PDB file of C-alpha atoms in Angstrom:
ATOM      1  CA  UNK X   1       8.797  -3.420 -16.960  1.00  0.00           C
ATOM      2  CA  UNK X   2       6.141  -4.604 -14.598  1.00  0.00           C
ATOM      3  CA  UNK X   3       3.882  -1.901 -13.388  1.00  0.00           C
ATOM      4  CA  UNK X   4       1.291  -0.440 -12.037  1.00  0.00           C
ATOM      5  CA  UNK X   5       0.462   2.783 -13.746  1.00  0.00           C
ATOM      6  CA  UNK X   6      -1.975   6.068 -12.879  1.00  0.00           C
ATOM      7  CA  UNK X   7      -2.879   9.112 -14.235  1.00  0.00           C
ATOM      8  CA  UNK X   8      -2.752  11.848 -14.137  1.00  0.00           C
ATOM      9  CA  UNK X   9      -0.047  12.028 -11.093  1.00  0.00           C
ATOM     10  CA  UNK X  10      -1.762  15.356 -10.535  1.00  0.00           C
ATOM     11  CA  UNK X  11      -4.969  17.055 -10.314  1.00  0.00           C
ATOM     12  CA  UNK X  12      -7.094  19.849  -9.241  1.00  0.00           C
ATOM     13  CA  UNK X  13     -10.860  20.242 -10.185  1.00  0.00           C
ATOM     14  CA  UNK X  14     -14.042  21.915  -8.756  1.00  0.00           C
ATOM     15  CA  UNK X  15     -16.392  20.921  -6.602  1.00  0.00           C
ATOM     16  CA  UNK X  16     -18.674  18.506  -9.011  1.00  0.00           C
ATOM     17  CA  UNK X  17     -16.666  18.547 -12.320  1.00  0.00           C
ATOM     18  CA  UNK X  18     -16.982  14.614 -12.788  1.00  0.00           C
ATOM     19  CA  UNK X  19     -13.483  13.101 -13.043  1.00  0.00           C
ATOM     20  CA  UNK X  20     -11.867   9.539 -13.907  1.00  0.00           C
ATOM     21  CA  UNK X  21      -8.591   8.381 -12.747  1.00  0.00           C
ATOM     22  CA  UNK X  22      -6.457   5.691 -14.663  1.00  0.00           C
ATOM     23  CA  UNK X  23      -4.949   2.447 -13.529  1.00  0.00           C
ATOM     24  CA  UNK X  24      -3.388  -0.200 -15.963  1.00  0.00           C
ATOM     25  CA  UNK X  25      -1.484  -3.055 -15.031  1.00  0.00           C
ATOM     26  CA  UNK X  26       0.784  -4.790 -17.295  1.00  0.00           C
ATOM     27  CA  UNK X  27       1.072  -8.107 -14.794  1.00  0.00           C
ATOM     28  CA  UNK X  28      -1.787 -10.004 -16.114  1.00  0.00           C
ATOM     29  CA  UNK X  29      -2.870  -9.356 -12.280  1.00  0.00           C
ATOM     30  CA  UNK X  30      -6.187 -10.911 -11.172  1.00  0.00           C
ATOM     31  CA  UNK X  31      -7.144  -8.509  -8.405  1.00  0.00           C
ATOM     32  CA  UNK X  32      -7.035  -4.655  -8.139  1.00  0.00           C
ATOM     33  CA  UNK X  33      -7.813  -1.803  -6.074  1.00  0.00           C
ATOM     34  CA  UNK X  34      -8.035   1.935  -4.969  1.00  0.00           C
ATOM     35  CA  UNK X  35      -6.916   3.426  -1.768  1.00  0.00           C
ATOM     36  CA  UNK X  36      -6.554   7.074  -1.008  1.00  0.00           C
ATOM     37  CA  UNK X  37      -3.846   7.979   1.848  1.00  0.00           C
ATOM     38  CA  UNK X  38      -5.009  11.477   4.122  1.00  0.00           C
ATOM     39  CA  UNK X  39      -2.785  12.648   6.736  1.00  0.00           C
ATOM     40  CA  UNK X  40      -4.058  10.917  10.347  1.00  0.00           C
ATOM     41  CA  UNK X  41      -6.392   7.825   8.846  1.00  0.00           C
ATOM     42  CA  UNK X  42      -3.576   5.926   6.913  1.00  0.00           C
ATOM     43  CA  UNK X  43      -4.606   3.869   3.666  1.00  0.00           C
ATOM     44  CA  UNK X  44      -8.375   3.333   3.676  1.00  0.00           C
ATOM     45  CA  UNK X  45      -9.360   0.775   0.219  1.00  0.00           C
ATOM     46  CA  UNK X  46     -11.798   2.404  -1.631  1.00  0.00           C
ATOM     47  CA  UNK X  47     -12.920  -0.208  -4.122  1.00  0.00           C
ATOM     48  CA  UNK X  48     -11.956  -3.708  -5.170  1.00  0.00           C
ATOM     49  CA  UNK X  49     -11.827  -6.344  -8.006  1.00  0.00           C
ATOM     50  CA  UNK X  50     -11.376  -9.343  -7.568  1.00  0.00           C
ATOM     51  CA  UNK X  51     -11.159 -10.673 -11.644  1.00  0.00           C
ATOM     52  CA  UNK X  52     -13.304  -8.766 -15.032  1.00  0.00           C
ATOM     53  CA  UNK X  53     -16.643  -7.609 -14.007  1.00  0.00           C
ATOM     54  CA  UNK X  54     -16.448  -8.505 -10.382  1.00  0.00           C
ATOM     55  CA  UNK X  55     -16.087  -5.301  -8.015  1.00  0.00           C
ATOM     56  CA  UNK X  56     -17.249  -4.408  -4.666  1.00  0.00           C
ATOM     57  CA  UNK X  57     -17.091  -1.966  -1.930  1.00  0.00           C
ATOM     58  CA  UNK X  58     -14.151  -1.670   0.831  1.00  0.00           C
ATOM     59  CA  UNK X  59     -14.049   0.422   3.364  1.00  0.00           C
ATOM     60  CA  UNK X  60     -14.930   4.121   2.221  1.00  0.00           C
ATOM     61  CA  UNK X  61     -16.822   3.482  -1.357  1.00  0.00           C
ATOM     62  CA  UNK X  62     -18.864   6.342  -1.007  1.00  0.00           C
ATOM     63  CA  UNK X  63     -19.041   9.498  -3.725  1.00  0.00           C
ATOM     64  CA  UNK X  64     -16.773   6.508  -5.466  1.00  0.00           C
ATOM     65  CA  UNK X  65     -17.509   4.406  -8.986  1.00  0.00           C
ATOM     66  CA  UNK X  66     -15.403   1.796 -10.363  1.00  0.00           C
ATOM     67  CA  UNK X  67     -15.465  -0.452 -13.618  1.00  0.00           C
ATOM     68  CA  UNK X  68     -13.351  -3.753 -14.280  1.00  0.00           C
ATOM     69  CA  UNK X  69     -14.413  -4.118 -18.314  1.00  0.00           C
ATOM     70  CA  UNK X  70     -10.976  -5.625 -19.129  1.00  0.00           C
ATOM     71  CA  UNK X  71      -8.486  -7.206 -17.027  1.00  0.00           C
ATOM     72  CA  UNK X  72      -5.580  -4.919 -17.053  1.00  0.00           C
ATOM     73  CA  UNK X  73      -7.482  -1.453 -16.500  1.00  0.00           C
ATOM     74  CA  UNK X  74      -9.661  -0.478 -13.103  1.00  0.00           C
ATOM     75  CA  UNK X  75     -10.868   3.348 -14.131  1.00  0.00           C
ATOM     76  CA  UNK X  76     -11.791   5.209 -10.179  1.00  0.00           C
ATOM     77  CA  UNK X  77     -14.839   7.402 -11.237  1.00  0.00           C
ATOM     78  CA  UNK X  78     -15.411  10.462  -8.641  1.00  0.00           C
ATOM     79  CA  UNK X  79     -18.960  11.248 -10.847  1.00  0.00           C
ATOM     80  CA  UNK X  80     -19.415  14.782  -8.490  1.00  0.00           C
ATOM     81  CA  UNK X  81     -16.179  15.118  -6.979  1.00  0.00           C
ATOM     82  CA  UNK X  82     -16.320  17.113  -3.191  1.00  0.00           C
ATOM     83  CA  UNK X  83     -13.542  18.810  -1.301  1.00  0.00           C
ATOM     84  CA  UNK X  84     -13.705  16.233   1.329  1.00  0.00           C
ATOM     85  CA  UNK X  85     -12.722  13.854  -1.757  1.00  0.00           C
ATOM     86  CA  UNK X  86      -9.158  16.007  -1.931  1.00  0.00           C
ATOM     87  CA  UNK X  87      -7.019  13.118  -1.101  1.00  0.00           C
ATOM     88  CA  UNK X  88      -3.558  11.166  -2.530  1.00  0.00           C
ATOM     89  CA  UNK X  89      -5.049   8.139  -4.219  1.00  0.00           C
ATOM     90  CA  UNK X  90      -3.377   5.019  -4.882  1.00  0.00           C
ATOM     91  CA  UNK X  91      -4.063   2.128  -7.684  1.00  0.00           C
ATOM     92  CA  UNK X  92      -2.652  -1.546  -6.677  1.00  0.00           C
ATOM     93  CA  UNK X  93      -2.832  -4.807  -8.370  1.00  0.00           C
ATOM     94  CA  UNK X  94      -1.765  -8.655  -7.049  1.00  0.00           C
ATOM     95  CA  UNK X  95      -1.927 -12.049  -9.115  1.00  0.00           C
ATOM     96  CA  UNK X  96      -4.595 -12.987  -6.475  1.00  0.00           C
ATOM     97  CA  UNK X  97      -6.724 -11.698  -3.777  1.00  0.00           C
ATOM     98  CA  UNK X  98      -4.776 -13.949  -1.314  1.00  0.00           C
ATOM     99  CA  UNK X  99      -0.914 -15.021  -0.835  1.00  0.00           C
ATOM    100  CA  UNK X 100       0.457 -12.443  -3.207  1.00  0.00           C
ATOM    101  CA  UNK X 101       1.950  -9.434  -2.808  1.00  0.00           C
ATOM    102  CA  UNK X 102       0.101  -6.119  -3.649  1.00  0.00           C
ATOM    103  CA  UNK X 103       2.304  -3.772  -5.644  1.00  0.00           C
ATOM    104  CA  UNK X 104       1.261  -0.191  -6.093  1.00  0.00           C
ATOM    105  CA  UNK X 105       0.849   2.371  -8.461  1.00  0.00           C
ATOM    106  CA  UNK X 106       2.751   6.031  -8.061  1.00  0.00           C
ATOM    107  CA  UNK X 107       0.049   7.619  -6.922  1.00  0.00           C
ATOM    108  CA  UNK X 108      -2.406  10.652  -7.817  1.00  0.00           C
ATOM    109  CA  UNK X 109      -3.011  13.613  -6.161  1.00  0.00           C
ATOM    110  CA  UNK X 110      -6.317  15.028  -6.380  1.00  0.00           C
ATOM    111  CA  UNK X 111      -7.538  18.812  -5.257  1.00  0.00           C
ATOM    112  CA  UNK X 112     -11.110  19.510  -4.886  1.00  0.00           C
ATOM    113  CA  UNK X 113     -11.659  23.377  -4.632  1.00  0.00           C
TER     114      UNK X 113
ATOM    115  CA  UNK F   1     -10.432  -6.052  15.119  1.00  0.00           C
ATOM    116  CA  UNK F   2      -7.605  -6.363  12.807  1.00  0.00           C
ATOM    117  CA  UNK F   3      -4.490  -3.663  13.725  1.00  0.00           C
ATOM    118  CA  UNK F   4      -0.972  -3.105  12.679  1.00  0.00           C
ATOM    119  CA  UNK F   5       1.529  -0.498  15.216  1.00  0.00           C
ATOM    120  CA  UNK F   6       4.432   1.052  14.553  1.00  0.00           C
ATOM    121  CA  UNK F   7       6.718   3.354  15.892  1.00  0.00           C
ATOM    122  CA  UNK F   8       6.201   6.980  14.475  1.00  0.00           C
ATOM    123  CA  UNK F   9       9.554   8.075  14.347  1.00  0.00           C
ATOM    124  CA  UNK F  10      13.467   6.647  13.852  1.00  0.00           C
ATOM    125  CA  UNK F  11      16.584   8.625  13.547  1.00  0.00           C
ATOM    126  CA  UNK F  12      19.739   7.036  13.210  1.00  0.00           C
ATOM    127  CA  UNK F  13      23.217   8.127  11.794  1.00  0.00           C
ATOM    128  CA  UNK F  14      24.625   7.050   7.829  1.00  0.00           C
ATOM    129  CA  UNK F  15      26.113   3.610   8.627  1.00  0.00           C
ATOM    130  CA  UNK F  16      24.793   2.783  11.622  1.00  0.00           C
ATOM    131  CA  UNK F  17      22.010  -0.155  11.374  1.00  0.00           C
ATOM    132  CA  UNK F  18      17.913   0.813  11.349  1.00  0.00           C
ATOM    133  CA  UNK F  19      14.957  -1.671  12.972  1.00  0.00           C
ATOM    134  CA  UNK F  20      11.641  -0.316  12.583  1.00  0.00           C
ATOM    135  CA  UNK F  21       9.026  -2.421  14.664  1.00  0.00           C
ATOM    136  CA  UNK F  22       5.463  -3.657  13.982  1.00  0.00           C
ATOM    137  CA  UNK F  23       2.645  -5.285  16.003  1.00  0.00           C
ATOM    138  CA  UNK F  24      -0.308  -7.046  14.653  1.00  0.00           C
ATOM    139  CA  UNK F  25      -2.849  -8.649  16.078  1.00  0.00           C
ATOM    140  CA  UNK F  26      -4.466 -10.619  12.878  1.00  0.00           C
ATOM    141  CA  UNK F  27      -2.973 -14.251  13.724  1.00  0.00           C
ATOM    142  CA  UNK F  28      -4.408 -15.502  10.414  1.00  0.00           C
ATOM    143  CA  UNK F  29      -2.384 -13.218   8.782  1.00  0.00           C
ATOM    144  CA  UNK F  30      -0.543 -15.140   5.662  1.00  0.00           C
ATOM    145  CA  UNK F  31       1.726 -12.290   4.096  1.00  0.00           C
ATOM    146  CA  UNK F  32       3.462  -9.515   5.851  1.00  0.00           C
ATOM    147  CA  UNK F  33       4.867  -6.757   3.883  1.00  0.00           C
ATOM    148  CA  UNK F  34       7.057  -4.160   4.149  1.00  0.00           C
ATOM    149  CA  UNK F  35       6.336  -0.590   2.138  1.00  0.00           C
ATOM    150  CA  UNK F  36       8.553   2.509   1.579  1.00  0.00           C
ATOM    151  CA  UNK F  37       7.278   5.802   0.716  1.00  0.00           C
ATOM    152  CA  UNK F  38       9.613   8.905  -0.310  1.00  0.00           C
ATOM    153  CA  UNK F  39       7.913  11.982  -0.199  1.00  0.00           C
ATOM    154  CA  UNK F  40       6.270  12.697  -2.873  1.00  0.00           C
ATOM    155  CA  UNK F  41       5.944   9.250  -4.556  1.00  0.00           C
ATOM    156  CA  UNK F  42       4.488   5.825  -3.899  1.00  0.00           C
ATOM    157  CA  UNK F  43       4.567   2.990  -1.928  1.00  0.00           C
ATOM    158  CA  UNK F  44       7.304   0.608  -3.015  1.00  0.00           C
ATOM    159  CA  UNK F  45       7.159  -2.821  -2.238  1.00  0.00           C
ATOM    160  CA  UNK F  46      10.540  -3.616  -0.030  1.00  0.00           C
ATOM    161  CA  UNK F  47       9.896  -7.402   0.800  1.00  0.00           C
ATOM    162  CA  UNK F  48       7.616  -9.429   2.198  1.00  0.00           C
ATOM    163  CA  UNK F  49       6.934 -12.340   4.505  1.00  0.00           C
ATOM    164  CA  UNK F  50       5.782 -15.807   4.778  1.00  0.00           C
ATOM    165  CA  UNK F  51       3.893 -16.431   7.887  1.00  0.00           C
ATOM    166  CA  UNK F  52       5.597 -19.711   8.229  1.00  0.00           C
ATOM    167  CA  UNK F  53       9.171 -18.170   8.306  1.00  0.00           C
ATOM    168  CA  UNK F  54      11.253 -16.518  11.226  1.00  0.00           C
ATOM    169  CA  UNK F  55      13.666 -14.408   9.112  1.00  0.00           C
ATOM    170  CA  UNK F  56      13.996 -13.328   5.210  1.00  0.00           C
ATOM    171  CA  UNK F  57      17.354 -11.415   4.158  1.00  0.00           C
ATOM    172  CA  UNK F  58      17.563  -9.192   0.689  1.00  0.00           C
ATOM    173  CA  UNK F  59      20.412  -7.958   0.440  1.00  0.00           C
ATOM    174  CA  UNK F  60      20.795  -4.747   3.062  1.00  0.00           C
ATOM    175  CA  UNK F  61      17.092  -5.628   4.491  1.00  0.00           C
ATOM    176  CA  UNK F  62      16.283  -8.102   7.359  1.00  0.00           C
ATOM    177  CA  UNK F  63      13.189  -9.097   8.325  1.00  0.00           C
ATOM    178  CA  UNK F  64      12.189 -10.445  11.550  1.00  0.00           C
ATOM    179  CA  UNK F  65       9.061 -12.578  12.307  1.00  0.00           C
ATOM    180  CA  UNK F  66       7.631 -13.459  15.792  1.00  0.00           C
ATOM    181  CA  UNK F  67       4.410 -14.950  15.150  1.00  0.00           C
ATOM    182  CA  UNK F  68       4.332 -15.928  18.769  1.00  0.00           C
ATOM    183  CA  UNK F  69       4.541 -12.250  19.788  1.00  0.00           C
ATOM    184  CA  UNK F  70       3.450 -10.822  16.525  1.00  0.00           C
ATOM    185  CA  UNK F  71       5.820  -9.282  16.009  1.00  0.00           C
ATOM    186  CA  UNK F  72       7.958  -7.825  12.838  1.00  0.00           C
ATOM    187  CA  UNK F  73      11.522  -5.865  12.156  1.00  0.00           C
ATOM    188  CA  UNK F  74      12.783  -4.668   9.342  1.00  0.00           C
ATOM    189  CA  UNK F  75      16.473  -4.295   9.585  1.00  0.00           C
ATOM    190  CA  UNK F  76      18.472  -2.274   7.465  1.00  0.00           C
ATOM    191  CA  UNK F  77      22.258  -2.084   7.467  1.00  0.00           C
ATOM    192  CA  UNK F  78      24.495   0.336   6.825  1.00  0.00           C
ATOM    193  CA  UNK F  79      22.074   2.781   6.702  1.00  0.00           C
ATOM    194  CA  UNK F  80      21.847   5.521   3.778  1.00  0.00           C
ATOM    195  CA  UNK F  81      21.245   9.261   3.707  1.00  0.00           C
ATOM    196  CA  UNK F  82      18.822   7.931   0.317  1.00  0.00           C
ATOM    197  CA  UNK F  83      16.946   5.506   2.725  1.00  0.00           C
ATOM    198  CA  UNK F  84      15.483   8.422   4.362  1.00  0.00           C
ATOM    199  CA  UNK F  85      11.540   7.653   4.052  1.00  0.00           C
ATOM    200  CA  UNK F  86       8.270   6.470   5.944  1.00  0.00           C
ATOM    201  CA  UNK F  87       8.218   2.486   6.259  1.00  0.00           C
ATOM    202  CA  UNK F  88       5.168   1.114   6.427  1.00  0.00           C
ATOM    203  CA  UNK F  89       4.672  -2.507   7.444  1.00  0.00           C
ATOM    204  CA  UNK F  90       1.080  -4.055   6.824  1.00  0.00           C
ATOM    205  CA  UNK F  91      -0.631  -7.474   6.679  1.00  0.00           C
ATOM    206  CA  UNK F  92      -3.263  -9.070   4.320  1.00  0.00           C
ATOM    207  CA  UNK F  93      -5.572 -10.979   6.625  1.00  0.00           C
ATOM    208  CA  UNK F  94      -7.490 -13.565   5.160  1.00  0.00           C
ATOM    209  CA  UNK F  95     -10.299 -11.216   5.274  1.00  0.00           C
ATOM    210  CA  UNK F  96     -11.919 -11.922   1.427  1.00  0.00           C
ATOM    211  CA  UNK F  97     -11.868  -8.013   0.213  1.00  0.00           C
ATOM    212  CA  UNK F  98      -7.869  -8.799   0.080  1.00  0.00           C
ATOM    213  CA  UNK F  99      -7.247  -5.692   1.912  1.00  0.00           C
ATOM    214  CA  UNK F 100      -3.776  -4.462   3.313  1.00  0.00           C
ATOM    215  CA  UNK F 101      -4.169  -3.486   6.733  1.00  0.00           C
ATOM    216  CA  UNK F 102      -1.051  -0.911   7.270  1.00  0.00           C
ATOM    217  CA  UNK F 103       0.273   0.468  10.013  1.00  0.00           C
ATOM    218  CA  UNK F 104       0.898   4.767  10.833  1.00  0.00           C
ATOM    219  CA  UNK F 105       4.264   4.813   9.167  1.00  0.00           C
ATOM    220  CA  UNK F 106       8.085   4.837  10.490  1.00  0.00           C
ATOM    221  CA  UNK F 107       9.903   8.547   9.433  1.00  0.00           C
ATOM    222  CA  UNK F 108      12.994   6.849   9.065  1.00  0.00           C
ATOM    223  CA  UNK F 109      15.737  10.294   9.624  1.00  0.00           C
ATOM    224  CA  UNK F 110      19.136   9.627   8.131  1.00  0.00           C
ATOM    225  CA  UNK F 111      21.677  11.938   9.762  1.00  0.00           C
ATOM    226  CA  UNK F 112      24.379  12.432   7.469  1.00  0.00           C
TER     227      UNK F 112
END
């Protein structure tokens, strides 16, 4: 089945515990990226990729780290994680950056205490 | 700037018909997408739009383009207590980060 898959689903960490969260697609997708949803501001994208080794900043990057090694997998790296960083993140992937459609992942909820 | 509007709220009765509306205002806007989100999970891809079309249909889902007005629908028929969820419409500019600009969210309310 074509997917977009993150994990963990959930989580809840302390304030600087470094953390990684997951994303694989299985679409042979070209393009990736990380959003995080918070009640009142919508979707903000976090980081992007636009093919292997090619990344760059969107709209909130900061306390953020990403890595595009392989095609399939775009880790999001919170190296000293903050409670203002307590968010619902999402993973998505599309064939290309432009005319496609973006499909996303299910989703992980992160607590920062 | 680049903005999507929707509606904050829709409650309609099981069976009856559902149109949640959306503005834009990027006209260079290729793709327009439609998003549900139950609580709890993630955003599911509904359908999607061409710029160059006036009306997709998938099966119970309708959407509406006026690229004059820019404006969108989603129409779903025959309305189901399990379609109960936010909607979100959004638009991928040609803006080169590939972003998805998305609008607040429809709370679509199905009243049994």
């Amino acid at each position: 089945e074509a997917q977009v898959t993150q994990n963990p689903r959930y989580l809840i960490t302390v304030t600087g515990k470094k953390l990684t969260v997951t994303c694989s697609q299985n679409m042979n997708h070209e393009y990736m990226s990380w959003y995080r949803q918070d009640p009142g501001l919508g979707l903000r994208q976090i980081y992007y990729s636009m093919n292997v080794e090619v990344t760059d900043k969107g709209d909130v990057p900061e306390g953020y780290k990403v890595s595009r090694k392989e095609k399939r997998n775009f880790p999001l790296i919170l190296e000293s994680p903050s409670p203002n960083q307590t968010s619902l993140y999402f993973c998505a992937s599309s064939f290309q950056v432009y005319n496609s459609p973006l499909h996303f992942g299910n989703g992980t909820r992160l607590t920062v205490t | 700037g680049e903005d999507v509007e929707q509606s904050l709220f829709l409650s309609v009765r099981e069976g009856d018909s559902s149109v949640i509306n959306c503005t834009y205002t990027d006209s260079s806007s290729t793709y327009l997408y439609w998003y549900k989100q139950e609580p709890g999970a993630g955003l599911q891809l509904l359908t999607y739009i061409f710029s160059n079309m006036d009306m997709k249909q998938d099966q119970r889902l309708t959407v509406l383009l006026n690229k004059k007005d820019k404006h969108l629908s989603l129409r779903i028929a025959d309305t189901q207590t399990g379609d109960s969820a936010i909607y979100f419409c959004a638009e991928r500019g040609a803006s080169n980060t590939g972003k998805l600009i998305f609008g607040q969210g429809t709370t679509l309310q199905v009243k049994p």
